[in-house]
Short mmCIF file of N, CA, C and O in Angstrom, two decimals:
data_model
loop_
_atom_site.label_atom_id
_atom_site.label_comp_id
_atom_site.label_asym_id
_atom_site.label_seq_id
_atom_site.Cartn_x
_atom_site.Cartn_y
_atom_site.Cartn_z
N LEU A 1 0.67 -0.92 0.06
CA LEU A 1 0.06 0.01 -0.27
C LEU A 1 0.85 1.37 -0.19
O LEU A 1 1.66 1.39 0.77
N PRO A 2 0.47 2.08 -0.76
CA PRO A 2 1.52 3.65 -0.84
C PRO A 2 1.36 4.03 0.45
O PRO A 2 0.36 4.20 1.33
N GLY A 3 2.40 4.40 1.08
CA GLY A 3 2.07 5.21 1.97
C GLY A 3 2.13 4.24 3.62
O GLY A 3 2.44 4.77 4.81
N PHE A 4 1.89 3.01 3.45
CA PHE A 4 2.05 2.37 4.53
C PHE A 4 3.59 2.46 5.27
O PHE A 4 3.17 2.47 6.59
N LYS A 5 4.58 2.25 4.61
CA LYS A 5 5.49 2.32 5.40
C LYS A 5 6.00 3.70 6.08
O LYS A 5 6.73 3.82 7.20
N THR A 6 5.47 4.95 5.51
CA THR A 6 5.69 5.93 6.47
C THR A 6 4.65 5.83 7.38
O THR A 6 5.26 6.54 8.58
N TYR A 7 3.47 5.46 7.42
CA TYR A 7 2.83 5.45 8.52
C TYR A 7 3.21 4.78 9.36
O TYR A 7 3.44 5.09 10.97
N PHE A 8 3.63 3.48 9.40
CA PHE A 8 4.22 2.53 10.03
C PHE A 8 5.19 2.90 10.78
O PHE A 8 5.58 2.61 11.92
N ASN A 9 6.33 3.40 10.29
CA ASN A 9 7.74 3.64 10.84
C ASN A 9 7.63 4.99 11.56
O ASN A 9 8.61 5.52 12.20
N TRP A 10 6.77 6.03 10.82
CA TRP A 10 6.81 7.52 11.45
C TRP A 10 5.83 8.07 12.12
O TRP A 10 6.00 8.28 13.49
N VAL A 11 4.71 7.60 11.39
CA VAL A 11 3.07 8.19 12.27
C VAL A 11 2.89 7.60 13.46
O VAL A 11 2.94 7.96 14.38
N MET A 12 2.64 6.06 13.03
CA MET A 12 2.27 5.16 14.26
C MET A 12 3.47 5.42 15.62
O MET A 12 2.73 5.28 16.93
N PRO A 13 4.63 5.35 15.67
CA PRO A 13 5.46 5.82 16.87
C PRO A 13 5.12 7.21 17.49
O PRO A 13 4.81 7.38 18.90
N LYS A 14 4.91 8.08 16.63
CA LYS A 14 4.55 9.31 16.99
C LYS A 14 3.06 9.41 17.86
O LYS A 14 2.78 9.71 18.58
N MET A 15 1.81 8.54 17.08
CA MET A 15 1.00 8.27 17.96
C MET A 15 0.89 7.65 19.23
O MET A 15 0.48 7.66 20.34
N GLY A 16 1.85 6.76 19.39
CA GLY A 16 2.34 5.87 20.23
C GLY A 16 2.81 6.65 21.44
O GLY A 16 2.53 6.34 22.77
N LYS A 17 3.71 7.81 21.26
CA LYS A 17 4.34 8.56 22.03
C LYS A 17 3.04 9.60 22.48
O LYS A 17 2.89 9.96 23.83
N LEU A 18 2.16 10.06 21.95
CA LEU A 18 1.32 10.88 22.35
C LEU A 18 0.15 10.21 23.22
O LEU A 18 -0.29 10.71 23.83
N LEU A 19 -0.18 9.19 22.38
CA LEU A 19 -1.62 8.22 23.17
C LEU A 19 -0.80 7.35 24.18
O LEU A 19 -1.80 7.40 25.16
N ALA A 20 -0.03 6.84 24.37
CA ALA A 20 0.15 5.61 25.21
C ALA A 20 1.60 6.11 25.82
O ALA A 20 2.07 5.30 26.50
N ARG A 21 2.09 7.18 25.42
CA ARG A 21 3.38 7.58 26.10
C ARG A 21 4.45 6.71 25.88
O ARG A 21 4.98 6.62 26.82
N ASN A 22 4.72 5.90 24.81
CA ASN A 22 5.53 5.00 24.61
C ASN A 22 5.93 4.97 23.37
O ASN A 22 5.33 3.86 22.49
N GLU A 23 6.56 5.82 22.39
CA GLU A 23 7.06 6.21 21.64
C GLU A 23 8.08 4.48 21.08
O GLU A 23 7.95 3.91 19.78
N GLU A 24 8.80 4.37 22.03
CA GLU A 24 9.78 3.24 21.58
C GLU A 24 8.91 1.87 21.40
O GLU A 24 9.30 1.09 20.39
N ALA A 25 8.11 1.48 22.08
CA ALA A 25 7.32 0.20 21.76
C ALA A 25 6.74 0.19 20.13
O ALA A 25 6.73 -0.80 19.75
N TYR A 26 6.34 1.56 19.78
CA TYR A 26 5.73 1.26 18.56
C TYR A 26 6.68 1.57 17.52
O TYR A 26 6.61 0.87 16.54
N ALA A 27 7.56 2.18 17.98
CA ALA A 27 8.98 2.14 16.90
C ALA A 27 9.42 0.56 17.01
O ALA A 27 9.61 -0.08 15.80
N TYR A 28 9.40 -0.10 17.83
CA TYR A 28 9.77 -1.58 17.67
C TYR A 28 9.10 -2.39 16.92
O TYR A 28 9.24 -3.13 16.34
N LEU A 29 7.88 -2.13 16.93
CA LEU A 29 6.74 -2.85 16.26
C LEU A 29 6.99 -2.77 14.54
O LEU A 29 7.34 -3.70 13.97
N ALA A 30 7.13 -1.64 14.22
CA ALA A 30 7.71 -1.48 12.66
C ALA A 30 8.95 -1.75 12.72
O ALA A 30 9.40 -2.88 11.44
N GLU A 31 9.94 -2.09 13.92
CA GLU A 31 11.41 -2.47 13.02
C GLU A 31 11.19 -4.24 13.30
O GLU A 31 11.78 -4.87 11.85
N SER A 32 10.51 -4.81 13.95
CA SER A 32 10.22 -6.28 14.38
C SER A 32 9.46 -6.68 12.85
O SER A 32 9.89 -8.09 12.40
N THR A 33 8.25 -5.87 12.75
CA THR A 33 7.77 -6.60 11.15
C THR A 33 8.48 -6.30 10.08
O THR A 33 8.08 -6.93 9.39
N ALA A 34 9.83 -5.50 9.94
CA ALA A 34 10.33 -5.43 8.70
C ALA A 34 10.72 -6.91 8.30
O ALA A 34 11.54 -7.02 7.50
N CYS A 35 11.02 -7.41 9.59
CA CYS A 35 11.88 -9.11 9.77
C CYS A 35 11.00 -10.13 9.08
O CYS A 35 11.62 -10.89 9.02
N PHE A 36 9.67 -9.62 9.06
CA PHE A 36 8.68 -10.83 8.64
C PHE A 36 9.31 -11.38 7.06
O PHE A 36 9.77 -10.17 6.10
N ILE A 37 9.07 -12.48 6.69
CA ILE A 37 9.41 -13.06 5.48
C ILE A 37 7.99 -12.74 4.91
O ILE A 37 6.85 -12.40 4.91
N GLU A 38 8.10 -12.52 3.33
CA GLU A 38 7.14 -12.01 2.53
C GLU A 38 6.07 -13.59 2.37
O GLU A 38 6.40 -14.49 2.54
N PRO A 39 4.97 -13.35 2.26
CA PRO A 39 3.87 -14.53 1.82
C PRO A 39 4.18 -15.49 0.91
O PRO A 39 4.14 -16.65 1.09
N SER A 40 5.21 -14.92 -0.37
CA SER A 40 4.92 -15.63 -1.27
C SER A 40 6.46 -16.72 -0.69
O SER A 40 6.45 -17.93 -1.23
N GLN A 41 7.40 -16.05 -0.26
CA GLN A 41 8.30 -17.08 0.62
C GLN A 41 8.07 -17.92 1.43
O GLN A 41 8.63 -19.34 1.63
N LEU A 42 7.26 -17.95 2.21
CA LEU A 42 6.15 -18.55 3.15
C LEU A 42 5.58 -19.78 2.59
O LEU A 42 5.37 -21.44 2.83
N VAL A 43 4.84 -19.62 1.50
CA VAL A 43 4.24 -20.67 0.59
C VAL A 43 5.14 -21.42 0.03
O VAL A 43 4.95 -22.72 -0.21
N ALA A 44 6.36 -20.78 -0.69
CA ALA A 44 7.21 -21.45 -0.92
C ALA A 44 7.83 -22.94 0.09
O ALA A 44 7.98 -24.21 -0.20
N LEU A 45 8.02 -22.31 1.27
CA LEU A 45 8.65 -22.94 2.44
C LEU A 45 7.25 -24.23 2.85
O LEU A 45 7.75 -25.41 2.66
N PHE A 46 6.22 -23.65 2.71
CA PHE A 46 5.09 -24.89 3.28
C PHE A 46 5.06 -25.78 2.41
O PHE A 46 5.05 -27.21 2.32
N GLN A 47 5.30 -25.59 0.92
CA GLN A 47 5.55 -26.42 -0.19
C GLN A 47 6.21 -27.52 -0.22
O GLN A 47 6.31 -28.73 -0.26
N GLN A 48 7.40 -27.00 0.49
CA GLN A 48 8.73 -27.33 0.42
C GLN A 48 8.77 -28.58 1.31
O GLN A 48 9.35 -29.53 1.40
N VAL A 49 8.05 -28.57 2.46
CA VAL A 49 8.32 -29.31 3.34
C VAL A 49 6.66 -29.95 3.39
O VAL A 49 6.45 -31.30 4.02
N GLY A 50 6.04 -30.01 2.20
CA GLY A 50 5.33 -31.22 1.52
C GLY A 50 3.73 -31.19 2.08
O GLY A 50 3.08 -31.56 1.72
N LEU A 51 3.25 -29.58 2.46
CA LEU A 51 2.17 -29.35 2.45
C LEU A 51 1.49 -29.10 1.22
O LEU A 51 2.02 -28.53 0.22
N GLN A 52 0.06 -29.23 1.00
CA GLN A 52 -0.26 -29.42 -0.39
C GLN A 52 -1.60 -28.10 -0.05
O GLN A 52 -2.15 -27.80 0.77
N SER A 53 -2.09 -27.75 -1.04
CA SER A 53 -3.23 -27.04 -1.41
C SER A 53 -2.99 -25.69 -0.70
O SER A 53 -3.64 -25.02 0.03
N VAL A 54 -1.72 -25.17 -0.85
CA VAL A 54 -1.18 -24.26 0.25
C VAL A 54 -2.22 -22.78 -0.64
O VAL A 54 -1.80 -22.70 -1.73
N TYR A 55 -2.60 -21.80 -0.18
CA TYR A 55 -3.18 -20.66 -0.39
C TYR A 55 -3.17 -19.68 0.64
O TYR A 55 -2.79 -19.61 1.94
N VAL A 56 -3.16 -18.20 0.12
CA VAL A 56 -2.79 -17.12 0.62
C VAL A 56 -4.15 -16.64 0.59
O VAL A 56 -4.76 -16.09 0.20
N LYS A 57 -4.53 -16.02 2.28
CA LYS A 57 -5.69 -15.13 1.88
C LYS A 57 -5.34 -13.52 2.71
O LYS A 57 -4.85 -13.70 3.90
N ARG A 58 -5.25 -12.58 1.89
CA ARG A 58 -4.93 -11.20 2.33
C ARG A 58 -5.92 -10.72 3.09
O ARG A 58 -7.23 -10.70 2.81
N MET A 59 -5.68 -10.19 4.19
CA MET A 59 -6.67 -9.19 4.87
C MET A 59 -6.35 -7.91 5.14
O MET A 59 -5.07 -7.53 5.23
N ALA A 60 -7.24 -6.80 5.89
CA ALA A 60 -6.87 -5.66 6.47
C ALA A 60 -5.95 -4.75 5.14
O ALA A 60 -4.91 -4.57 5.39
N PHE A 61 -6.67 -4.82 4.04
CA PHE A 61 -5.92 -4.04 3.12
C PHE A 61 -4.54 -4.54 2.30
O PHE A 61 -3.79 -3.51 2.28
N GLY A 62 -4.35 -6.00 2.58
CA GLY A 62 -2.86 -6.29 2.37
C GLY A 62 -2.08 -6.39 3.31
O GLY A 62 -1.12 -6.88 3.15
N SER A 63 -2.31 -5.83 4.29
CA SER A 63 -1.29 -5.71 5.16
C SER A 63 -0.92 -6.94 6.43
O SER A 63 -0.05 -7.12 7.02
N VAL A 64 -1.80 -7.76 6.18
CA VAL A 64 -2.11 -9.12 6.80
C VAL A 64 -2.27 -10.30 5.89
O VAL A 64 -2.88 -10.20 5.01
N ALA A 65 -1.83 -11.76 6.03
CA ALA A 65 -1.79 -12.53 5.03
C ALA A 65 -2.10 -13.71 6.01
O ALA A 65 -1.14 -14.03 6.62
N LEU A 66 -2.98 -14.54 5.58
CA LEU A 66 -3.15 -15.76 6.27
C LEU A 66 -2.54 -17.05 5.30
O LEU A 66 -3.11 -17.05 4.41
N ILE A 67 -1.70 -18.13 5.61
CA ILE A 67 -1.12 -18.54 4.62
C ILE A 67 -1.69 -19.78 5.39
O ILE A 67 -1.33 -20.13 6.59
N ALA A 68 -2.04 -20.83 4.67
CA ALA A 68 -2.55 -22.06 5.28
C ALA A 68 -2.31 -23.44 3.96
O ALA A 68 -1.96 -22.90 2.56
N GLY A 69 -2.26 -24.47 4.50
CA GLY A 69 -1.93 -25.48 3.34
C GLY A 69 -2.27 -26.96 4.44
O GLY A 69 -2.69 -27.02 5.53
N ARG A 70 -2.48 -28.15 3.55
CA ARG A 70 -3.05 -29.06 4.09
C ARG A 70 -2.00 -30.21 3.76
O ARG A 70 -1.29 -30.76 3.10
N VAL A 71 -1.78 -30.97 5.17
CA VAL A 71 -0.95 -31.87 5.15
C VAL A 71 -1.39 -33.11 4.81
O VAL A 71 -2.82 -33.38 4.76
N PRO A 72 -0.62 -33.73 3.53
CA PRO A 72 -1.24 -34.90 2.97
C PRO A 72 -1.09 -36.55 3.56
O PRO A 72 -0.50 -36.33 4.59
N GLN A 73 -2.71 -37.16 3.25
CA GLN A 73 -2.65 -38.38 4.02
C GLN A 73 -1.80 -39.28 3.58
O GLN A 73 -1.26 -39.22 2.70
#
């Protein structure tokens, strides 16, 4: 999403400082989620370990991805 990184890395920590008086916690949230792997990489990993019918469902305007697969019988 356009502007998401700006919001997540700059606006959210400032809002955390204003509302929760804890800018560091909200800055940490942005830093820690930057380490998440992409959904396509997780799909490949699921398939590599043998899961079948792997799919991705994106939610929250694409900021969340649910990845699931079926264990073969």
